[in-house]
mmCIF file with all atom_site columns, C-alpha atoms in Angstrom:
data_model
loop_
_atom_site.group_PDB
_atom_site.id
_atom_site.type_symbol
_atom_site.label_atom_id
_atom_site.label_alt_id
_atom_site.label_comp_id
_atom_site.label_asym_id
_atom_site.label_entity_id
_atom_site.label_seq_id
_atom_site.pdbx_PDB_ins_code
_atom_site.Cartn_x
_atom_site.Cartn_y
_atom_site.Cartn_z
_atom_site.occupancy
_atom_site.B_iso_or_equiv
_atom_site.pdbx_formal_charge
_atom_site.auth_seq_id
_atom_site.auth_comp_id
_atom_site.auth_asym_id
_atom_site.auth_atom_id
_atom_site.pdbx_PDB_model_num
ATOM 1   C CA . THR M 1 1   ? 43.076 -27.866 -130.734 1.00 73.00 ? 6   THR M CA 1
ATOM 2   C CA . LYS M 1 2   ? 44.940 -24.839 -131.415 1.00 84.00 ? 7   LYS M CA 1
ATOM 3   C CA . ILE M 1 3   ? 45.652 -24.639 -127.326 1.00 87.00 ? 8   ILE M CA 1
ATOM 4   C CA . LYS M 1 4   ? 47.468 -28.635 -128.555 1.00 89.00 ? 9   LYS M CA 1
ATOM 5   C CA . CYS M 1 5   ? 48.921 -26.889 -131.202 1.00 88.00 ? 10  CYS M CA 1
ATOM 6   C CA . LEU M 1 6   ? 50.764 -23.907 -129.351 1.00 89.00 ? 11  LEU M CA 1
ATOM 7   C CA . ILE M 1 7   ? 52.374 -26.555 -126.632 1.00 88.00 ? 12  ILE M CA 1
ATOM 8   C CA . GLN M 1 8   ? 54.165 -28.617 -128.934 1.00 89.00 ? 13  GLN M CA 1
ATOM 9   C CA . SER M 1 9   ? 55.065 -25.821 -131.212 1.00 89.00 ? 14  SER M CA 1
ATOM 10  C CA . SER M 1 10  ? 58.092 -25.475 -128.724 1.00 83.00 ? 15  SER M CA 1
ATOM 11  C CA . GLN M 1 11  ? 56.790 -21.565 -127.947 1.00 89.00 ? 16  GLN M CA 1
ATOM 12  C CA . PRO M 1 12  ? 57.952 -20.960 -123.603 1.00 93.00 ? 17  PRO M CA 1
ATOM 13  C CA . VAL M 1 13  ? 55.226 -18.292 -123.429 1.00 96.00 ? 18  VAL M CA 1
ATOM 14  C CA . ILE M 1 14  ? 52.129 -17.840 -124.450 1.00 96.00 ? 19  ILE M CA 1
ATOM 15  C CA . ALA M 1 15  ? 49.991 -14.605 -123.477 1.00 96.00 ? 20  ALA M CA 1
ATOM 16  C CA . ILE M 1 16  ? 46.340 -14.737 -124.138 1.00 95.00 ? 21  ILE M CA 1
ATOM 17  C CA . GLU M 1 17  ? 44.346 -11.983 -123.741 1.00 93.00 ? 22  GLU M CA 1
ATOM 18  C CA . SER M 1 18  ? 40.745 -12.815 -121.964 1.00 91.00 ? 23  SER M CA 1
ATOM 19  C CA . THR M 1 19  ? 37.813 -12.202 -120.018 1.00 89.00 ? 24  THR M CA 1
ATOM 20  C CA . GLU M 1 20  ? 37.192 -16.294 -120.137 1.00 88.00 ? 25  GLU M CA 1
ATOM 21  C CA . GLU M 1 21  ? 40.343 -16.912 -117.252 1.00 90.00 ? 26  GLU M CA 1
ATOM 22  C CA . GLU M 1 22  ? 38.142 -20.571 -117.215 1.00 89.00 ? 27  GLU M CA 1
ATOM 23  C CA . ARG M 1 23  ? 36.947 -21.710 -120.458 1.00 87.00 ? 28  ARG M CA 1
ATOM 24  C CA . ILE M 1 24  ? 40.762 -21.011 -121.003 1.00 92.00 ? 29  ILE M CA 1
ATOM 25  C CA . ARG M 1 25  ? 42.428 -22.631 -118.699 1.00 93.00 ? 30  ARG M CA 1
ATOM 26  C CA . ASP M 1 26  ? 39.629 -26.028 -119.021 1.00 91.00 ? 31  ASP M CA 1
ATOM 27  C CA . LEU M 1 27  ? 41.410 -25.887 -122.909 1.00 91.00 ? 32  LEU M CA 1
ATOM 28  C CA . VAL M 1 28  ? 44.580 -25.437 -121.468 1.00 94.00 ? 33  VAL M CA 1
ATOM 29  C CA . TYR M 1 29  ? 44.368 -27.970 -119.524 1.00 94.00 ? 34  TYR M CA 1
ATOM 30  C CA . ARG M 1 30  ? 42.280 -30.909 -121.057 1.00 92.00 ? 35  ARG M CA 1
ATOM 31  C CA . ALA M 1 31  ? 45.057 -30.168 -123.773 1.00 93.00 ? 36  ALA M CA 1
ATOM 32  C CA . ALA M 1 32  ? 47.936 -31.179 -120.954 1.00 94.00 ? 37  ALA M CA 1
ATOM 33  C CA . ARG M 1 33  ? 45.570 -34.440 -119.838 1.00 94.00 ? 38  ARG M CA 1
ATOM 34  C CA . GLU M 1 34  ? 45.761 -34.620 -123.900 1.00 93.00 ? 39  GLU M CA 1
ATOM 35  C CA . LEU M 1 35  ? 49.958 -35.152 -123.938 1.00 94.00 ? 40  LEU M CA 1
ATOM 36  C CA . ASN M 1 36  ? 49.647 -36.782 -120.906 1.00 94.00 ? 41  ASN M CA 1
ATOM 37  C CA . VAL M 1 37  ? 51.746 -33.765 -119.641 1.00 94.00 ? 42  VAL M CA 1
ATOM 38  C CA . PRO M 1 38  ? 51.267 -32.414 -115.827 1.00 94.00 ? 43  PRO M CA 1
ATOM 39  C CA . TYR M 1 39  ? 49.613 -29.144 -115.323 1.00 96.00 ? 44  TYR M CA 1
ATOM 40  C CA . PHE M 1 40  ? 49.733 -26.741 -112.965 1.00 96.00 ? 45  PHE M CA 1
ATOM 41  C CA . ASP M 1 41  ? 47.605 -23.318 -112.751 1.00 95.00 ? 46  ASP M CA 1
ATOM 42  C CA . TRP M 1 42  ? 48.305 -19.922 -110.670 1.00 96.00 ? 47  TRP M CA 1
ATOM 43  C CA . SER M 1 43  ? 46.608 -17.321 -108.974 1.00 95.00 ? 48  SER M CA 1
ATOM 44  C CA . LEU M 1 44  ? 47.261 -14.313 -106.862 1.00 93.00 ? 49  LEU M CA 1
ATOM 45  C CA . THR M 1 45  ? 44.936 -16.185 -103.846 1.00 92.00 ? 50  THR M CA 1
ATOM 46  C CA . ARG M 1 46  ? 45.512 -19.925 -104.501 1.00 91.00 ? 51  ARG M CA 1
ATOM 47  C CA . GLY M 1 47  ? 49.397 -19.910 -105.444 1.00 93.00 ? 52  GLY M CA 1
ATOM 48  C CA . LEU M 1 48  ? 49.851 -22.333 -107.812 1.00 94.00 ? 53  LEU M CA 1
ATOM 49  C CA . HIS M 1 49  ? 47.956 -25.691 -107.605 1.00 92.00 ? 54  HIS M CA 1
ATOM 50  C CA . SER M 1 50  ? 47.527 -28.954 -109.953 1.00 92.00 ? 55  SER M CA 1
ATOM 51  C CA . PRO M 1 51  ? 44.100 -30.558 -110.392 1.00 88.00 ? 56  PRO M CA 1
ATOM 52  C CA . ASP M 1 52  ? 45.705 -34.235 -109.837 1.00 80.00 ? 57  ASP M CA 1
ATOM 53  C CA . ALA M 1 53  ? 47.908 -33.322 -106.395 1.00 76.00 ? 58  ALA M CA 1
ATOM 54  C CA . PRO M 1 54  ? 47.935 -30.908 -103.420 1.00 73.00 ? 59  PRO M CA 1
ATOM 55  C CA . SER M 1 55  ? 48.143 -27.419 -103.389 1.00 75.00 ? 60  SER M CA 1
ATOM 56  C CA . ILE M 1 56  ? 51.928 -26.690 -103.974 1.00 86.00 ? 61  ILE M CA 1
ATOM 57  C CA . GLY M 1 57  ? 52.837 -24.412 -100.014 1.00 85.00 ? 62  GLY M CA 1
ATOM 58  C CA . GLU M 1 58  ? 53.600 -20.836 -99.889  1.00 89.00 ? 63  GLU M CA 1
ATOM 59  C CA . THR M 1 59  ? 53.800 -20.251 -103.788 1.00 93.00 ? 64  THR M CA 1
ATOM 60  C CA . GLU M 1 60  ? 51.303 -17.604 -103.734 1.00 94.00 ? 65  GLU M CA 1
ATOM 61  C CA . ASP M 1 61  ? 54.253 -15.223 -103.820 1.00 95.00 ? 66  ASP M CA 1
ATOM 62  C CA . PRO M 1 62  ? 55.286 -14.015 -107.352 1.00 96.00 ? 67  PRO M CA 1
ATOM 63  C CA . SER M 1 63  ? 58.597 -15.204 -106.433 1.00 96.00 ? 68  SER M CA 1
ATOM 64  C CA . VAL M 1 64  ? 58.500 -17.958 -104.889 1.00 96.00 ? 69  VAL M CA 1
ATOM 65  C CA . CYS M 1 65  ? 56.534 -19.927 -107.975 1.00 96.00 ? 70  CYS M CA 1
ATOM 66  C CA . LEU M 1 66  ? 58.556 -18.698 -110.683 1.00 97.00 ? 71  LEU M CA 1
ATOM 67  C CA . GLN M 1 67  ? 60.858 -20.497 -108.498 1.00 96.00 ? 72  GLN M CA 1
ATOM 68  C CA . PHE M 1 68  ? 59.114 -23.579 -108.713 1.00 95.00 ? 73  PHE M CA 1
ATOM 69  C CA . ILE M 1 69  ? 58.659 -23.754 -112.186 1.00 96.00 ? 74  ILE M CA 1
ATOM 70  C CA . LYS M 1 70  ? 62.573 -23.059 -112.636 1.00 95.00 ? 75  LYS M CA 1
ATOM 71  C CA . ASP M 1 71  ? 63.514 -25.758 -110.706 1.00 94.00 ? 76  ASP M CA 1
ATOM 72  C CA . TYR M 1 72  ? 60.590 -27.953 -112.036 1.00 93.00 ? 77  TYR M CA 1
ATOM 73  C CA . LYS M 1 73  ? 62.109 -30.904 -113.150 1.00 91.00 ? 78  LYS M CA 1
ATOM 74  C CA . GLY M 1 74  ? 59.973 -33.017 -116.498 1.00 90.00 ? 79  GLY M CA 1
ATOM 75  C CA . ALA M 1 75  ? 57.029 -32.275 -118.078 1.00 92.00 ? 80  ALA M CA 1
ATOM 76  C CA . GLY M 1 76  ? 55.245 -29.248 -116.595 1.00 94.00 ? 81  GLY M CA 1
ATOM 77  C CA . ILE M 1 77  ? 52.513 -26.534 -118.190 1.00 96.00 ? 82  ILE M CA 1
ATOM 78  C CA . PHE M 1 78  ? 52.032 -23.224 -116.662 1.00 97.00 ? 83  PHE M CA 1
ATOM 79  C CA . LEU M 1 79  ? 48.528 -21.126 -116.524 1.00 97.00 ? 84  LEU M CA 1
ATOM 80  C CA . LEU M 1 80  ? 49.119 -17.917 -114.637 1.00 97.00 ? 85  LEU M CA 1
ATOM 81  C CA . LYS M 1 81  ? 46.620 -16.002 -113.929 1.00 97.00 ? 86  LYS M CA 1
ATOM 82  C CA . ASP M 1 82  ? 47.089 -12.399 -113.771 1.00 95.00 ? 87  ASP M CA 1
ATOM 83  C CA . PHE M 1 83  ? 50.832 -12.499 -113.635 1.00 96.00 ? 88  PHE M CA 1
ATOM 84  C CA . SER M 1 84  ? 51.429 -10.014 -115.757 1.00 94.00 ? 89  SER M CA 1
ATOM 85  C CA . GLN M 1 85  ? 50.111 -7.518  -112.735 1.00 93.00 ? 90  GLN M CA 1
ATOM 86  C CA . ASN M 1 86  ? 53.122 -8.643  -110.757 1.00 94.00 ? 91  ASN M CA 1
ATOM 87  C CA . LEU M 1 87  ? 55.807 -7.161  -113.584 1.00 95.00 ? 92  LEU M CA 1
ATOM 88  C CA . ASP M 1 88  ? 56.584 -4.191  -112.668 1.00 94.00 ? 93  ASP M CA 1
ATOM 89  C CA . LYS M 1 89  ? 59.102 -5.450  -109.867 1.00 94.00 ? 94  LYS M CA 1
ATOM 90  C CA . PRO M 1 90  ? 63.576 -5.524  -111.534 1.00 95.00 ? 95  PRO M CA 1
ATOM 91  C CA . MET M 1 91  ? 63.689 -8.876  -109.401 1.00 96.00 ? 96  MET M CA 1
ATOM 92  C CA . ILE M 1 92  ? 60.282 -10.561 -110.875 1.00 96.00 ? 97  ILE M CA 1
ATOM 93  C CA . VAL M 1 93  ? 60.881 -9.393  -114.411 1.00 96.00 ? 98  VAL M CA 1
ATOM 94  C CA . ARG M 1 94  ? 64.759 -11.310 -113.766 1.00 96.00 ? 99  ARG M CA 1
ATOM 95  C CA . GLN M 1 95  ? 63.140 -14.259 -112.060 1.00 96.00 ? 100 GLN M CA 1
ATOM 96  C CA . PHE M 1 96  ? 60.715 -14.524 -115.221 1.00 96.00 ? 101 PHE M CA 1
ATOM 97  C CA . ARG M 1 97  ? 63.232 -14.534 -117.685 1.00 95.00 ? 102 ARG M CA 1
ATOM 98  C CA . GLU M 1 98  ? 65.247 -17.058 -115.939 1.00 95.00 ? 103 GLU M CA 1
ATOM 99  C CA . ALA M 1 99  ? 62.012 -19.452 -115.887 1.00 96.00 ? 104 ALA M CA 1
ATOM 100 C CA . ALA M 1 100 ? 61.093 -18.963 -119.667 1.00 95.00 ? 105 ALA M CA 1
ATOM 101 C CA . GLN M 1 101 ? 64.681 -20.093 -120.427 1.00 94.00 ? 106 GLN M CA 1
ATOM 102 C CA . ARG M 1 102 ? 64.171 -23.424 -118.306 1.00 94.00 ? 107 ARG M CA 1
ATOM 103 C CA . VAL M 1 103 ? 60.526 -24.280 -119.259 1.00 93.00 ? 108 VAL M CA 1
ATOM 104 C CA . SER M 1 104 ? 62.608 -23.936 -123.216 1.00 90.00 ? 109 SER M CA 1
ATOM 105 C CA . LYS M 1 105 ? 65.489 -25.964 -122.340 1.00 89.00 ? 110 LYS M CA 1
ATOM 106 C CA . GLN M 1 106 ? 63.323 -28.710 -120.833 1.00 89.00 ? 111 GLN M CA 1
ATOM 107 C CA . GLY M 1 107 ? 60.411 -28.233 -123.348 1.00 85.00 ? 112 GLY M CA 1
ATOM 108 C CA . ASN M 1 108 ? 57.400 -26.682 -121.598 1.00 92.00 ? 113 ASN M CA 1
ATOM 109 C CA . CYS M 1 109 ? 55.314 -23.883 -121.639 1.00 95.00 ? 114 CYS M CA 1
ATOM 110 C CA . ILE M 1 110 ? 53.726 -21.183 -119.144 1.00 97.00 ? 115 ILE M CA 1
ATOM 111 C CA . PHE M 1 111 ? 50.729 -19.169 -120.377 1.00 97.00 ? 116 PHE M CA 1
ATOM 112 C CA . LEU M 1 112 ? 49.864 -16.287 -119.162 1.00 97.00 ? 117 LEU M CA 1
ATOM 113 C CA . VAL M 1 113 ? 46.087 -14.909 -118.631 1.00 96.00 ? 118 VAL M CA 1
ATOM 114 C CA . ALA M 1 114 ? 44.529 -12.151 -118.400 1.00 94.00 ? 119 ALA M CA 1
ATOM 115 C CA . PRO M 1 115 ? 41.747 -9.415  -119.502 1.00 93.00 ? 120 PRO M CA 1
ATOM 116 C CA . ASN M 1 116 ? 45.300 -7.349  -120.341 1.00 92.00 ? 121 ASN M CA 1
ATOM 117 C CA . VAL M 1 117 ? 48.887 -8.787  -120.426 1.00 93.00 ? 122 VAL M CA 1
ATOM 118 C CA . ASP M 1 118 ? 50.948 -5.755  -120.457 1.00 92.00 ? 123 ASP M CA 1
ATOM 119 C CA . LEU M 1 119 ? 54.949 -7.006  -120.171 1.00 94.00 ? 124 LEU M CA 1
ATOM 120 C CA . PRO M 1 120 ? 58.054 -5.792  -120.114 1.00 94.00 ? 125 PRO M CA 1
ATOM 121 C CA . ILE M 1 121 ? 60.347 -4.705  -122.678 1.00 92.00 ? 126 ILE M CA 1
ATOM 122 C CA . GLU M 1 122 ? 63.042 -7.198  -121.304 1.00 91.00 ? 127 GLU M CA 1
ATOM 123 C CA . ILE M 1 123 ? 59.754 -9.783  -121.533 1.00 92.00 ? 128 ILE M CA 1
ATOM 124 C CA . ARG M 1 124 ? 58.456 -9.412  -124.671 1.00 91.00 ? 129 ARG M CA 1
ATOM 125 C CA . HIS M 1 125 ? 60.407 -10.647 -127.336 1.00 89.00 ? 130 HIS M CA 1
ATOM 126 C CA . LYS M 1 126 ? 59.824 -14.283 -125.512 1.00 88.00 ? 131 LYS M CA 1
ATOM 127 C CA . VAL M 1 127 ? 56.472 -14.015 -125.613 1.00 93.00 ? 132 VAL M CA 1
ATOM 128 C CA . TYR M 1 128 ? 53.633 -15.364 -128.040 1.00 93.00 ? 133 TYR M CA 1
ATOM 129 C CA . PHE M 1 129 ? 50.854 -13.232 -128.077 1.00 91.00 ? 134 PHE M CA 1
ATOM 130 C CA . GLN M 1 130 ? 47.343 -14.830 -129.489 1.00 89.00 ? 135 GLN M CA 1
ATOM 131 C CA . ASP M 1 131 ? 44.589 -13.606 -129.957 1.00 80.00 ? 136 ASP M CA 1
ATOM 132 C CA . TRP M 1 132 ? 41.038 -15.511 -127.893 1.00 77.00 ? 137 TRP M CA 1
ATOM 133 C CA . TYR M 1 133 ? 37.920 -14.596 -129.331 1.00 71.00 ? 138 TYR M CA 1
ATOM 134 C CA . LEU M 1 134 ? 34.544 -14.778 -127.968 1.00 69.00 ? 139 LEU M CA 1
ATOM 135 C CA . PRO M 1 135 ? 33.156 -19.170 -129.765 1.00 70.00 ? 140 PRO M CA 1
ATOM 136 C CA . SER M 1 136 ? 31.281 -17.751 -133.114 1.00 68.00 ? 141 SER M CA 1
ATOM 137 C CA . ARG M 1 137 ? 27.432 -18.681 -132.916 1.00 71.00 ? 142 ARG M CA 1
ATOM 138 C CA . GLU M 1 138 ? 28.571 -21.692 -135.504 1.00 72.00 ? 143 GLU M CA 1
ATOM 139 C CA . GLU M 1 139 ? 30.744 -22.515 -132.527 1.00 69.00 ? 144 GLU M CA 1
ATOM 140 C CA . LEU M 1 140 ? 28.730 -22.175 -130.230 1.00 74.00 ? 145 LEU M CA 1
ATOM 141 C CA . ILE M 1 141 ? 25.748 -24.995 -132.147 1.00 73.00 ? 146 ILE M CA 1
ATOM 142 C CA . ILE M 1 142 ? 28.793 -27.237 -132.893 1.00 72.00 ? 147 ILE M CA 1
ATOM 143 C CA . LEU M 1 143 ? 29.039 -26.963 -128.940 1.00 74.00 ? 148 LEU M CA 1
ATOM 144 C CA . VAL M 1 144 ? 26.373 -27.594 -127.681 1.00 75.00 ? 149 VAL M CA 1
ATOM 145 C CA . SER M 1 145 ? 25.145 -30.259 -129.886 1.00 74.00 ? 150 SER M CA 1
ATOM 146 C CA . LYS M 1 146 ? 28.359 -32.289 -128.872 1.00 75.00 ? 151 LYS M CA 1
ATOM 147 C CA . THR M 1 147 ? 27.717 -32.071 -125.344 1.00 76.00 ? 152 THR M CA 1
ATOM 148 C CA . PHE M 1 148 ? 23.601 -32.998 -125.553 1.00 73.00 ? 153 PHE M CA 1
ATOM 149 C CA . GLU M 1 149 ? 25.709 -35.588 -128.051 1.00 75.00 ? 154 GLU M CA 1
ATOM 150 C CA . GLU M 1 150 ? 27.919 -36.755 -125.226 1.00 75.00 ? 155 GLU M CA 1
ATOM 151 C CA . MET M 1 151 ? 25.299 -36.432 -122.632 1.00 73.00 ? 156 MET M CA 1
ATOM 152 C CA . GLN M 1 152 ? 23.140 -39.391 -124.811 1.00 72.00 ? 157 GLN M CA 1
ATOM 153 C CA . ARG M 1 153 ? 26.366 -41.705 -125.339 1.00 72.00 ? 158 ARG M CA 1
ATOM 154 C CA . ASN M 1 154 ? 27.051 -41.368 -121.313 1.00 68.00 ? 159 ASN M CA 1
ATOM 155 C CA . ASP M 1 155 ? 23.911 -42.097 -120.006 1.00 66.00 ? 160 ASP M CA 1
ATOM 156 C CA . GLY M 1 156 ? 21.767 -43.407 -122.876 1.00 63.00 ? 161 GLY M CA 1
ATOM 157 C CA . LYS M 1 157 ? 18.615 -42.368 -120.787 1.00 67.00 ? 162 LYS M CA 1
ATOM 158 C CA . ILE M 1 158 ? 18.780 -38.793 -122.394 1.00 65.00 ? 163 ILE M CA 1
ATOM 159 C CA . LYS M 1 159 ? 16.838 -38.372 -125.657 1.00 66.00 ? 164 LYS M CA 1
ATOM 160 C CA . TYR M 1 160 ? 17.244 -34.925 -127.935 1.00 65.00 ? 165 TYR M CA 1
ATOM 161 C CA . GLU M 1 161 ? 16.598 -33.211 -131.186 1.00 68.00 ? 166 GLU M CA 1
ATOM 162 C CA . LEU M 1 162 ? 17.512 -29.697 -131.019 1.00 66.00 ? 167 LEU M CA 1
ATOM 163 C CA . SER M 1 163 ? 15.629 -27.804 -134.395 1.00 68.00 ? 168 SER M CA 1
ATOM 164 C CA . LYS M 1 164 ? 17.610 -24.842 -135.788 1.00 66.00 ? 169 LYS M CA 1
ATOM 165 C CA . GLU M 1 165 ? 14.758 -22.854 -133.838 1.00 70.00 ? 170 GLU M CA 1
ATOM 166 C CA . ASP M 1 166 ? 16.013 -25.053 -129.915 1.00 68.00 ? 171 ASP M CA 1
ATOM 167 C CA . HIS M 1 167 ? 19.249 -23.035 -130.177 1.00 63.00 ? 172 HIS M CA 1
ATOM 168 C CA . ASP M 1 168 ? 18.238 -19.404 -130.361 1.00 65.00 ? 173 ASP M CA 1
ATOM 169 C CA . PRO M 1 169 ? 16.703 -19.812 -126.869 1.00 67.00 ? 174 PRO M CA 1
ATOM 170 C CA . LEU M 1 170 ? 19.709 -21.232 -125.728 1.00 63.00 ? 175 LEU M CA 1
ATOM 171 C CA . LEU M 1 171 ? 21.967 -19.338 -127.154 1.00 63.00 ? 176 LEU M CA 1
ATOM 172 C CA . ASN M 1 172 ? 20.429 -15.802 -126.919 1.00 59.00 ? 177 ASN M CA 1
#
């Protein structure tokens, strides 16, 4: 997938502007699992969290979150939701730069996801901006078909047939 390629590109920080936060989160999490790399996501209200471990205490604070990323040993993918809003303080900018340098040396990756990722000049050169678009109608048709096929494979009891006309009500 595109996300997996971005992770494997050794780009330390990837910014994705999108209102589809959960879709991006799911794609990054799935890529992390396929690569067998620990995944963490962050929000101001929950702090750092991993689906495979308990929440990491006190990391709601952006500074504490960045310190955790800097000190983290081993492989890791960190998805930070709306984090760029916190980059208006010199100390947070400095910590972010240090965290980006650290993940770069370790081959880890930070994803910044928000509807608008506005970064200070001190950070921009470290960040790869990835455009993210809503799926096309054709991609949605493939997704719906794959979902039904997977449900049928997993359960065996589900039988379905979707004609071209059946897709329209599902996608509208």
